[in-house]
CSV table of N, CA and C and ligand atoms in Angstrom, one decimal:
chain,number,residue,atom,x,y,z
A,1,UNK,N,-5.7,-15.5,59.1
A,1,UNK,CA,-6.3,-14.2,59.0
A,1,UNK,C,-5.4,-13.1,59.6
A,2,UNK,N,-5.1,-13.4,60.8
A,2,UNK,CA,-4.2,-12.4,61.5
A,2,UNK,C,-2.9,-12.3,60.8
A,3,UNK,N,-2.4,-13.4,60.4
A,3,UNK,CA,-1.1,-13.5,59.7
A,3,UNK,C,-1.1,-12.7,58.4
A,4,UNK,N,-2.2,-12.9,57.6
A,4,UNK,CA,-2.3,-12.2,56.4
A,4,UNK,C,-2.4,-10.7,56.6
A,5,UNK,N,-3.1,-10.2,57.6
A,5,UNK,CA,-3.2,-8.8,57.9
A,5,UNK,C,-1.8,-8.2,58.2
A,6,UNK,N,-1.1,-9.0,59.0
A,6,UNK,CA,0.2,-8.5,59.4
A,6,UNK,C,1.1,-8.3,58.2
A,7,UNK,N,1.1,-9.2,57.3
A,7,UNK,CA,1.9,-9.1,56.1
A,7,UNK,C,1.5,-7.9,55.3
A,8,UNK,N,0.2,-7.6,55.1
A,8,UNK,CA,-0.2,-6.5,54.3
A,8,UNK,C,0.2,-5.2,55.0
A,9,UNK,N,0.1,-5.2,56.3
A,9,UNK,CA,0.6,-4.0,57.1
A,9,UNK,C,2.1,-3.7,56.9
A,10,UNK,N,2.8,-4.8,56.9
A,10,UNK,CA,4.3,-4.7,56.7
A,10,UNK,C,4.6,-4.2,55.3
A,11,UNK,N,3.9,-4.7,54.3
A,11,UNK,CA,4.1,-4.3,52.9
A,11,UNK,C,3.8,-2.8,52.8
A,12,UNK,N,2.7,-2.3,53.4
A,12,UNK,CA,2.3,-0.9,53.4
A,12,UNK,C,3.4,-0.1,54.0
A,13,UNK,N,3.9,-0.5,55.2
A,13,UNK,CA,5.0,0.2,55.8
A,13,UNK,C,6.2,0.4,55.0
A,14,UNK,N,6.6,-0.8,54.4
A,14,UNK,CA,7.7,-0.8,53.5
A,14,UNK,C,7.6,0.2,52.4
A,15,UNK,N,6.4,0.3,51.7
A,15,UNK,CA,6.1,1.1,50.6
A,15,UNK,C,6.2,2.6,51.1
A,16,UNK,N,5.7,2.9,52.2
A,16,UNK,CA,5.7,4.3,52.6
A,16,UNK,C,7.1,4.8,53.0
A,17,UNK,N,7.9,3.8,53.6
A,17,UNK,CA,9.3,4.2,53.9
A,17,UNK,C,10.1,4.5,52.7
A,18,UNK,N,9.8,3.7,51.6
A,18,UNK,CA,10.6,3.9,50.3
A,18,UNK,C,10.2,5.3,49.7
A,19,UNK,N,8.9,5.6,49.8
A,19,UNK,CA,8.5,6.9,49.2
A,19,UNK,C,9.0,8.1,50.0
A,20,UNK,N,9.0,7.9,51.4
A,20,UNK,CA,9.4,9.0,52.2
A,20,UNK,C,10.9,9.4,52.0
A,21,UNK,N,11.7,8.5,51.5
A,21,UNK,CA,13.1,8.9,51.3
A,21,UNK,C,13.3,9.9,50.2
A,22,UNK,N,12.4,10.0,49.3
A,22,UNK,CA,12.5,11.0,48.2
A,22,UNK,C,12.0,12.4,48.6
A,23,UNK,N,12.8,13.4,48.6
A,23,UNK,CA,12.3,14.7,48.9
A,23,UNK,C,11.7,15.3,47.6
A,24,UNK,N,10.4,15.6,47.7
A,24,UNK,CA,9.7,16.1,46.5
A,24,UNK,C,10.1,17.5,46.2
A,25,UNK,N,10.0,17.9,44.9
A,25,UNK,CA,10.5,19.2,44.5
A,25,UNK,C,9.9,20.4,45.3
A,26,UNK,N,8.6,20.2,45.8
A,26,UNK,CA,8.0,21.3,46.6
A,26,UNK,C,8.4,21.3,48.0
A,27,UNK,N,9.2,20.2,48.4
A,27,UNK,CA,9.5,20.1,49.9
A,27,UNK,C,11.0,20.3,50.1
A,28,UNK,N,11.8,20.7,49.1
A,28,UNK,CA,13.2,20.9,49.3
A,28,UNK,C,13.5,22.1,50.3
A,29,UNK,N,14.3,21.8,51.3
A,29,UNK,CA,14.6,22.9,52.2
A,29,UNK,C,15.9,23.5,51.9
A,30,UNK,N,15.9,24.8,51.5
A,30,UNK,CA,17.2,25.5,51.2
A,30,UNK,C,17.6,26.3,52.4
A,31,UNK,N,19.0,26.2,52.6
A,31,UNK,CA,19.6,27.0,53.7
A,31,UNK,C,20.6,27.9,53.0
A,32,UNK,N,20.3,29.2,52.8
A,32,UNK,CA,21.2,30.0,52.1
A,32,UNK,C,21.6,29.4,50.7
A,33,UNK,N,20.6,28.8,50.1
A,33,UNK,CA,20.8,28.3,48.7
A,33,UNK,C,21.3,26.9,48.7
A,34,UNK,N,21.7,26.3,49.9
A,34,UNK,CA,22.3,25.0,50.0
A,34,UNK,C,21.2,24.0,50.5
A,35,UNK,N,21.4,22.7,50.1
A,35,UNK,CA,20.5,21.6,50.5
A,35,UNK,C,21.3,20.5,51.1
A,36,UNK,N,21.2,20.3,52.4
A,36,UNK,CA,22.1,19.4,53.1
A,36,UNK,C,21.8,17.9,52.8
A,37,UNK,N,20.5,17.5,52.6
A,37,UNK,CA,20.2,16.1,52.6
A,37,UNK,C,20.1,15.6,51.1
A,38,UNK,N,20.4,14.4,50.9
A,38,UNK,CA,20.2,13.8,49.6
A,38,UNK,C,18.8,13.8,49.2
A,39,UNK,N,18.5,14.2,48.0
A,39,UNK,CA,17.1,14.3,47.5
A,39,UNK,C,16.4,13.0,47.3
A,40,UNK,N,17.3,12.0,47.0
A,40,UNK,CA,16.7,10.7,46.7
A,40,UNK,C,16.9,9.7,47.9
A,41,UNK,N,17.6,10.2,48.9
A,41,UNK,CA,17.9,9.3,50.1
A,41,UNK,C,19.0,8.3,49.7
A,42,UNK,N,19.6,8.4,48.5
A,42,UNK,CA,20.6,7.5,48.1
A,42,UNK,C,21.8,8.3,47.7
A,43,UNK,N,23.0,7.7,47.7
A,43,UNK,CA,24.2,8.3,47.2
A,43,UNK,C,24.1,8.5,45.7
A,44,UNK,N,24.7,9.5,45.1
A,44,UNK,CA,24.7,9.6,43.6
A,44,UNK,C,25.8,8.8,43.0
A,45,UNK,N,25.6,8.5,41.7
A,45,UNK,CA,26.6,7.8,40.9
A,45,UNK,C,27.3,8.8,39.9
A,46,UNK,N,28.6,9.0,40.2
A,46,UNK,CA,29.3,10.0,39.4
A,46,UNK,C,29.3,9.7,37.9
A,47,UNK,N,29.4,8.4,37.5
A,47,UNK,CA,29.4,8.1,36.1
A,47,UNK,C,28.1,8.4,35.4
A,48,UNK,N,27.0,8.1,36.1
A,48,UNK,CA,25.7,8.5,35.6
A,48,UNK,C,25.5,10.0,35.5
A,49,UNK,N,26.1,10.7,36.5
A,49,UNK,CA,26.1,12.1,36.5
A,49,UNK,C,26.8,12.7,35.3
A,50,UNK,N,27.9,12.1,35.0
A,50,UNK,CA,28.7,12.7,33.8
A,50,UNK,C,27.9,12.6,32.6
A,51,UNK,N,27.1,11.5,32.4
A,51,UNK,CA,26.2,11.4,31.3
A,51,UNK,C,25.2,12.5,31.2
A,52,UNK,N,24.6,12.8,32.3
A,52,UNK,CA,23.5,13.8,32.4
A,52,UNK,C,24.1,15.2,32.0
A,53,UNK,N,25.4,15.4,32.3
A,53,UNK,CA,26.0,16.7,32.0
A,53,UNK,C,25.9,17.1,30.6
A,54,UNK,N,25.7,16.0,29.7
A,54,UNK,CA,25.9,16.2,28.3
A,54,UNK,C,24.7,15.9,27.5
A,55,UNK,N,23.6,15.5,28.1
A,55,UNK,CA,22.4,15.2,27.3
A,55,UNK,C,21.1,15.4,28.0
A,56,UNK,N,20.1,15.3,27.2
A,56,UNK,CA,18.7,15.4,27.7
A,56,UNK,C,18.4,16.7,28.5
A,57,UNK,N,17.7,16.6,29.5
A,57,UNK,CA,17.2,17.8,30.2
A,57,UNK,C,18.4,18.5,31.0
A,58,UNK,N,19.5,17.7,31.3
A,58,UNK,CA,20.6,18.3,32.0
A,58,UNK,C,21.4,19.2,31.1
A,59,UNK,N,22.1,18.7,30.1
A,59,UNK,CA,22.8,19.4,29.1
A,59,UNK,C,23.6,20.6,29.7
A,60,UNK,N,24.3,20.4,30.8
A,60,UNK,CA,25.0,21.4,31.5
A,60,UNK,C,26.1,22.0,30.6
A,61,UNK,N,26.7,21.2,29.8
A,61,UNK,CA,27.9,21.7,29.0
A,61,UNK,C,27.4,22.7,27.9
A,62,UNK,N,26.1,22.8,27.7
A,62,UNK,CA,25.7,23.8,26.7
A,62,UNK,C,26.0,25.2,27.3
A,63,UNK,N,26.1,25.3,28.6
A,63,UNK,CA,26.5,26.6,29.2
A,63,UNK,C,27.8,26.6,30.0
A,64,UNK,N,28.3,25.4,30.3
A,64,UNK,CA,29.5,25.3,31.2
A,64,UNK,C,30.6,24.5,30.5
A,65,UNK,N,31.8,25.0,30.6
A,65,UNK,CA,33.0,24.3,30.1
A,65,UNK,C,33.5,23.3,31.2
A,66,UNK,N,33.8,22.1,30.9
A,66,UNK,CA,34.3,21.1,31.8
A,66,UNK,C,35.5,20.4,31.2
A,67,UNK,N,36.7,20.6,31.6
A,67,UNK,CA,37.9,20.1,31.0
A,67,UNK,C,37.8,18.5,31.0
A,68,UNK,N,37.3,17.9,32.0
A,68,UNK,CA,37.3,16.5,32.1
A,68,UNK,C,36.3,15.9,31.1
A,69,UNK,N,35.5,16.7,30.5
A,69,UNK,CA,34.6,16.2,29.4
A,69,UNK,C,34.9,16.8,28.1
A,70,UNK,N,36.2,17.1,27.9
A,70,UNK,CA,36.6,17.9,26.7
A,70,UNK,C,36.5,17.0,25.4
A,71,UNK,N,36.3,15.7,25.6
A,71,UNK,CA,36.1,14.9,24.3
A,71,UNK,C,34.7,15.2,23.8
A,72,UNK,N,33.8,15.8,24.5
A,72,UNK,CA,32.5,16.1,24.0
A,72,UNK,C,32.5,17.5,23.3
A,73,UNK,N,31.7,17.7,22.2
A,73,UNK,CA,31.7,18.9,21.5
A,73,UNK,C,30.8,20.0,22.2
A,74,UNK,N,31.0,21.2,21.8
A,74,UNK,CA,30.0,22.3,22.1
A,74,UNK,C,30.0,22.7,23.6
A,75,UNK,N,31.1,23.1,24.2
A,75,UNK,CA,31.0,23.6,25.6
A,75,UNK,C,30.6,25.1,25.5
A,76,UNK,N,29.6,25.5,26.2
A,76,UNK,CA,29.2,26.8,26.2
A,76,UNK,C,30.0,27.7,27.2
A,77,UNK,N,29.8,29.0,27.1
A,77,UNK,CA,30.4,29.9,28.0
A,77,UNK,C,29.4,30.9,28.7
A,78,UNK,N,28.2,30.4,28.7
A,78,UNK,CA,27.2,31.3,29.4
A,78,UNK,C,27.4,31.3,30.9
A,79,UNK,N,27.8,30.1,31.5
A,79,UNK,CA,28.1,30.0,32.9
A,79,UNK,C,29.6,29.8,33.1
A,80,UNK,N,30.1,29.9,34.3
A,80,UNK,CA,31.5,29.7,34.6
A,80,UNK,C,32.0,28.3,34.3
A,81,UNK,N,33.2,28.1,33.9
A,81,UNK,CA,33.8,26.7,33.8
A,81,UNK,C,33.6,26.0,35.2
A,82,UNK,N,33.3,24.6,35.1
A,82,UNK,CA,33.0,23.9,36.3
A,82,UNK,C,34.3,23.2,36.8
A,83,UNK,N,35.4,23.4,36.2
A,83,UNK,CA,36.7,22.8,36.7
A,83,UNK,C,36.9,23.3,38.1
A,84,UNK,N,37.2,22.4,39.1
A,84,UNK,CA,37.5,22.8,40.4
A,84,UNK,C,36.3,23.2,41.2
A,85,UNK,N,35.1,22.9,40.7
A,85,UNK,CA,33.9,23.4,41.4
A,85,UNK,C,33.8,22.9,42.8
A,86,UNK,N,34.3,21.7,43.0
A,86,UNK,CA,34.2,21.1,44.4
A,86,UNK,C,35.1,21.7,45.4
A,87,UNK,N,36.1,22.5,44.9
A,87,UNK,CA,36.9,23.3,45.8
A,87,UNK,C,36.2,24.6,46.2
A,88,UNK,N,35.3,25.1,45.3
A,88,UNK,CA,34.7,26.4,45.6
A,88,UNK,C,33.4,26.3,46.4
A,89,UNK,N,32.7,25.1,46.3
A,89,UNK,CA,31.4,25.0,46.9
A,89,UNK,C,31.4,23.6,47.7
A,90,UNK,N,30.6,23.6,48.8
A,90,UNK,CA,30.4,22.3,49.5
A,90,UNK,C,29.4,21.5,48.7
A,91,UNK,N,29.3,20.2,49.1
A,91,UNK,CA,28.3,19.3,48.5
A,91,UNK,C,26.9,19.9,48.6
A,92,UNK,N,26.6,20.4,49.8
A,92,UNK,CA,25.2,20.9,50.0
A,92,UNK,C,25.0,22.1,49.1
A,93,UNK,N,26.0,23.0,49.0
A,93,UNK,CA,25.8,24.1,48.1
A,93,UNK,C,25.6,23.7,46.6
A,94,UNK,N,26.4,22.7,46.2
A,94,UNK,CA,26.3,22.2,44.8
A,94,UNK,C,24.9,21.6,44.6
A,95,UNK,N,24.4,20.9,45.6
A,95,UNK,CA,23.1,20.3,45.5
A,95,UNK,C,22.1,21.4,45.3
A,96,UNK,N,22.2,22.4,46.1
A,96,UNK,CA,21.2,23.5,46.1
A,96,UNK,C,21.3,24.2,44.7
A,97,UNK,N,22.5,24.4,44.2
A,97,UNK,CA,22.7,25.1,42.9
A,97,UNK,C,22.0,24.3,41.8
A,98,UNK,N,22.3,22.9,41.8
A,98,UNK,CA,21.7,22.1,40.7
A,98,UNK,C,20.2,22.0,40.9
A,99,UNK,N,19.7,21.9,42.1
A,99,UNK,CA,18.3,21.7,42.3
A,99,UNK,C,17.5,23.0,41.9
A,100,UNK,N,18.0,24.2,42.3
A,100,UNK,CA,17.4,25.4,42.0
A,100,UNK,C,18.4,26.6,42.1
A,101,UNK,N,19.1,26.8,41.0
A,101,UNK,CA,20.2,27.8,41.1
A,101,UNK,C,19.6,29.2,41.4
A,102,UNK,N,18.3,29.4,41.1
A,102,UNK,CA,17.8,30.8,41.3
A,102,UNK,C,17.8,31.2,42.8
A,103,UNK,N,18.0,30.3,43.7
A,103,UNK,CA,18.0,30.6,45.1
A,103,UNK,C,19.4,31.1,45.5
A,104,UNK,N,20.4,30.4,45.0
A,104,UNK,CA,21.8,30.9,45.2
A,104,UNK,C,22.2,32.1,44.4
A,105,UNK,N,21.7,32.1,43.1
A,105,UNK,CA,22.0,33.2,42.2
A,105,UNK,C,20.7,33.8,41.7
A,106,UNK,N,20.3,34.8,42.4
A,106,UNK,CA,19.0,35.5,42.0
A,106,UNK,C,19.0,35.9,40.6
A,107,UNK,N,18.0,35.6,39.8
A,107,UNK,CA,17.9,36.1,38.5
A,107,UNK,C,18.8,35.4,37.5
A,108,UNK,N,19.4,34.3,37.8
A,108,UNK,CA,20.3,33.6,36.9
A,108,UNK,C,19.6,33.0,35.7
A,109,UNK,N,20.2,32.8,34.6
A,109,UNK,CA,19.6,32.2,33.5
A,109,UNK,C,19.7,30.6,33.6
A,110,UNK,N,20.5,30.1,34.6
A,110,UNK,CA,20.6,28.7,34.8
A,110,UNK,C,19.2,28.1,35.2
A,111,UNK,N,18.8,27.1,34.4
A,111,UNK,CA,17.4,26.5,34.7
A,111,UNK,C,17.4,25.9,36.1
A,112,UNK,N,16.2,25.9,36.7
A,112,UNK,CA,15.9,25.2,38.0
A,112,UNK,C,15.6,23.8,37.6
A,113,UNK,N,16.5,22.8,38.0
A,113,UNK,CA,16.3,21.5,37.5
A,113,UNK,C,15.4,20.6,38.4
A,114,UNK,N,15.1,21.1,39.6
A,114,UNK,CA,14.3,20.3,40.5
A,114,UNK,C,13.2,21.2,41.1
A,115,UNK,N,12.3,21.6,40.2
A,115,UNK,CA,11.3,22.5,40.6
A,115,UNK,C,10.0,22.2,39.8
A,116,UNK,N,8.8,22.3,40.4
A,116,UNK,CA,7.6,22.0,39.7
A,116,UNK,C,6.5,23.1,39.8
A,117,UNK,N,6.8,24.1,40.6
A,117,UNK,CA,5.8,25.1,40.8
A,117,UNK,C,6.4,26.5,40.9
A,118,UNK,N,5.6,27.5,40.8
A,118,UNK,CA,6.1,28.9,40.9
A,118,UNK,C,6.7,29.4,39.6
A,119,UNK,N,6.4,28.8,38.5
A,119,UNK,CA,6.9,29.3,37.2
A,119,UNK,C,6.0,30.5,36.9
A,120,UNK,N,6.6,31.5,36.2
A,120,UNK,CA,5.9,32.7,35.9
A,120,UNK,C,4.8,32.4,34.9
A,121,UNK,N,5.1,31.6,33.9
A,121,UNK,CA,4.0,31.3,32.9
A,121,UNK,C,4.3,29.9,32.4
A,122,UNK,N,3.5,29.0,32.6
A,122,UNK,CA,3.7,27.6,32.2
A,122,UNK,C,2.5,27.3,31.3
A,123,UNK,N,2.6,27.5,30.0
A,123,UNK,CA,1.5,27.3,29.1
A,123,UNK,C,1.8,26.2,28.1
A,124,UNK,N,0.8,25.7,27.4
A,124,UNK,CA,1.0,24.8,26.3
A,124,UNK,C,1.5,25.7,25.2
A,125,UNK,N,2.6,25.3,24.6
A,125,UNK,CA,3.2,26.1,23.6
A,125,UNK,C,2.3,26.3,22.3
A,126,UNK,N,1.5,25.3,22.1
A,126,UNK,CA,0.7,25.3,20.8
A,126,UNK,C,-0.6,26.0,21.0
A,127,UNK,N,-1.3,25.7,22.1
A,127,UNK,CA,-2.7,26.2,22.3
A,127,UNK,C,-2.7,27.5,23.1
A,128,UNK,N,-1.6,27.8,23.8
A,128,UNK,CA,-1.6,29.0,24.7
A,128,UNK,C,-2.4,28.7,25.9
A,129,UNK,N,-3.0,27.6,26.1
A,129,UNK,CA,-3.8,27.3,27.3
A,129,UNK,C,-2.9,26.9,28.4
A,130,UNK,N,-3.4,26.9,29.6
A,130,UNK,CA,-2.6,26.5,30.8
A,130,UNK,C,-2.1,25.1,30.6
A,131,UNK,N,-0.9,24.9,31.2
A,131,UNK,CA,-0.3,23.5,31.2
A,131,UNK,C,-1.3,22.6,31.9
A,132,UNK,N,-1.5,21.4,31.3
A,132,UNK,CA,-2.3,20.4,32.0
A,132,UNK,C,-1.5,19.3,32.6
A,133,UNK,N,-2.1,18.7,33.7
A,133,UNK,CA,-1.5,17.6,34.3
A,133,UNK,C,-0.3,17.9,35.2
A,134,UNK,N,0.4,16.9,35.7
A,134,UNK,CA,1.5,17.1,36.6
A,134,UNK,C,2.7,17.7,35.9
A,135,UNK,N,3.4,18.6,36.6
A,135,UNK,CA,4.6,19.1,36.1
A,135,UNK,C,5.8,18.3,36.6
A,136,UNK,N,6.6,17.7,35.7
A,136,UNK,CA,7.7,16.9,36.2
A,136,UNK,C,8.9,17.8,36.3
A,137,UNK,N,9.8,17.6,37.3
A,137,UNK,CA,11.0,18.4,37.3
A,137,UNK,C,11.9,18.0,36.1
A,138,UNK,N,12.8,18.9,35.7
A,138,UNK,CA,13.7,18.6,34.6
A,138,UNK,C,14.6,17.3,34.8
A,139,UNK,N,15.0,17.2,36.1
A,139,UNK,CA,15.8,16.0,36.5
A,139,UNK,C,15.1,15.4,37.7
A,140,UNK,N,15.2,14.1,37.8
A,140,UNK,CA,14.7,13.4,39.0
A,140,UNK,C,15.6,13.6,40.2
A,141,UNK,N,15.1,13.2,41.3
A,141,UNK,CA,15.9,13.3,42.6
A,141,UNK,C,17.2,12.6,42.4
A,142,UNK,N,17.1,11.4,41.9
A,142,UNK,CA,18.4,10.6,41.7
A,142,UNK,C,19.3,11.2,40.7
A,143,UNK,N,18.7,11.7,39.6
A,143,UNK,CA,19.6,12.4,38.6
A,143,UNK,C,20.3,13.6,39.2
A,144,UNK,N,19.6,14.3,40.1
A,144,UNK,CA,20.3,15.5,40.7
A,144,UNK,C,21.5,14.9,41.6
A,145,UNK,N,21.2,13.9,42.3
A,145,UNK,CA,22.3,13.3,43.2
A,145,UNK,C,23.4,12.8,42.3
A,146,UNK,N,23.1,12.2,41.2
A,146,UNK,CA,24.2,11.7,40.3
A,146,UNK,C,25.1,12.9,39.8
A,147,UNK,N,24.4,14.0,39.4
A,147,UNK,CA,25.1,15.1,38.9
A,147,UNK,C,26.0,15.7,40.1
A,148,UNK,N,25.4,15.8,41.3
A,148,UNK,CA,26.1,16.3,42.4
A,148,UNK,C,27.4,15.5,42.7
A,149,UNK,N,27.2,14.1,42.6
A,149,UNK,CA,28.3,13.2,42.8
A,149,UNK,C,29.4,13.4,41.8
A,150,UNK,N,29.0,13.7,40.5
A,150,UNK,CA,30.0,13.9,39.5
A,150,UNK,C,30.7,15.3,39.8
A,151,UNK,N,30.0,16.3,40.1
A,151,UNK,CA,30.6,17.6,40.3
A,151,UNK,C,31.6,17.5,41.5
A,152,UNK,N,31.3,16.7,42.5
A,152,UNK,CA,32.2,16.6,43.6
A,152,UNK,C,33.5,15.9,43.2
A,153,UNK,N,33.6,15.3,42.0
A,153,UNK,CA,34.9,14.8,41.6
A,153,UNK,C,35.7,15.9,40.9
A,154,UNK,N,35.2,17.1,40.6
A,154,UNK,CA,35.9,18.1,39.9
A,154,UNK,C,36.7,19.0,40.9
A,155,UNK,N,37.9,18.5,41.2
A,155,UNK,CA,38.8,19.2,42.1
A,155,UNK,C,40.1,19.6,41.3
A,156,UNK,N,40.6,20.7,41.6
A,156,UNK,CA,41.9,21.1,41.0
A,156,UNK,C,43.0,20.4,41.8
A,157,UNK,N,44.0,19.9,41.2
A,157,UNK,CA,45.1,19.3,41.9
A,157,UNK,C,46.0,20.4,42.6
B,1,LIG,C1,21.3,28.2,30.3
B,1,LIG,C2,22.7,28.1,30.8
B,1,LIG,C3,23.0,27.1,31.9
B,1,LIG,C4,22.7,25.8,32.0
B,1,LIG,C5,22.0,24.9,31.0
B,1,LIG,C6,23.3,25.3,33.2
B,1,LIG,N1,23.9,26.3,33.9
B,1,LIG,FE1,24.9,26.2,35.7
B,1,LIG,N2,25.2,28.2,35.7
B,1,LIG,C7,24.8,29.1,34.7
B,1,LIG,C8,25.2,30.4,35.0
B,1,LIG,C9,25.0,31.7,34.1
B,1,LIG,C10,25.9,30.3,36.3
B,1,LIG,C11,26.5,31.5,37.1
B,1,LIG,C12,25.5,31.9,38.1
B,1,LIG,C13,25.0,33.3,37.9
B,1,LIG,O1,24.1,33.5,37.0
B,1,LIG,O2,25.5,34.2,38.5
B,1,LIG,C14,25.8,28.9,36.6
B,1,LIG,C15,26.4,28.4,37.8
B,1,LIG,C16,26.6,27.1,38.1
B,1,LIG,C17,27.4,26.6,39.2
B,1,LIG,C18,28.2,27.4,40.2
B,1,LIG,C19,29.6,27.5,39.5
B,1,LIG,C20,30.6,28.2,40.3
B,1,LIG,O3,31.8,27.9,40.2
B,1,LIG,O4,30.3,29.3,40.9
B,1,LIG,C21,27.3,25.2,39.2
B,1,LIG,C22,27.9,24.2,40.1
B,1,LIG,C23,26.4,24.9,38.0
B,1,LIG,N3,26.0,26.1,37.4
B,1,LIG,C24,26.1,23.6,37.6
B,1,LIG,C25,25.3,23.3,36.5
B,1,LIG,C26,24.9,22.0,36.2
B,1,LIG,C27,25.3,20.7,37.0
B,1,LIG,C28,24.0,22.1,35.1
B,1,LIG,C29,23.3,20.9,34.4
B,1,LIG,C30,22.5,20.1,35.2
B,1,LIG,C31,24.0,23.5,34.7
B,1,LIG,N4,24.7,24.2,35.6
B,1,LIG,C32,23.3,24.0,33.7
B,1,LIG,C33,24.2,28.7,33.5
B,1,LIG,C34,23.7,27.5,33.2
């Protein structure tokens, strides 16, 4: 009996420790637009980050030119080229920009990729009614870390 209880308590502890590692979108702490800690509690994977640059909710190259990804079509010019971005910004600054660029660059058109509240109007496009249910960030905590890890590889020689 006692043994079984101990195991359940341990399992519960393990689960809460795993959850606590992820910084939720509403809990990100910005310091002059920069975010010092990993949002997922894990290192990012640059290869996975490179994929996000070019598809789905990320689609960074719709607005940014990246020479290292020049095999991909349609690089936009809305934002600055990201070549050498790791020389211009620290990892914490890059994480802050990717999570919520509007803190570093007030009024920017760059989307806030890790944000779930404080939108001016979040409605259902068809009914015009208020959005229902949980709002998911455009990118997950781990996807943000993957993109940050990829951007950290973009240094000018
Ligand atoms: C709708 C266009 C748009 C999209 C999509 C977009 N950005 Fe941006 N981004 C901008 C603009 C514009 C700026 C310049 C900031 C400003 O508005 O002053 C910028 C700035 C940046 C900067 C700072 C660059 C520098 O050298 O100063 C980084 C880093 C960045 N974006 C990364 C990303 C990443 C990573 C993604 C995809 C996850 C992304 N952006 C998606 C428009 C965009």
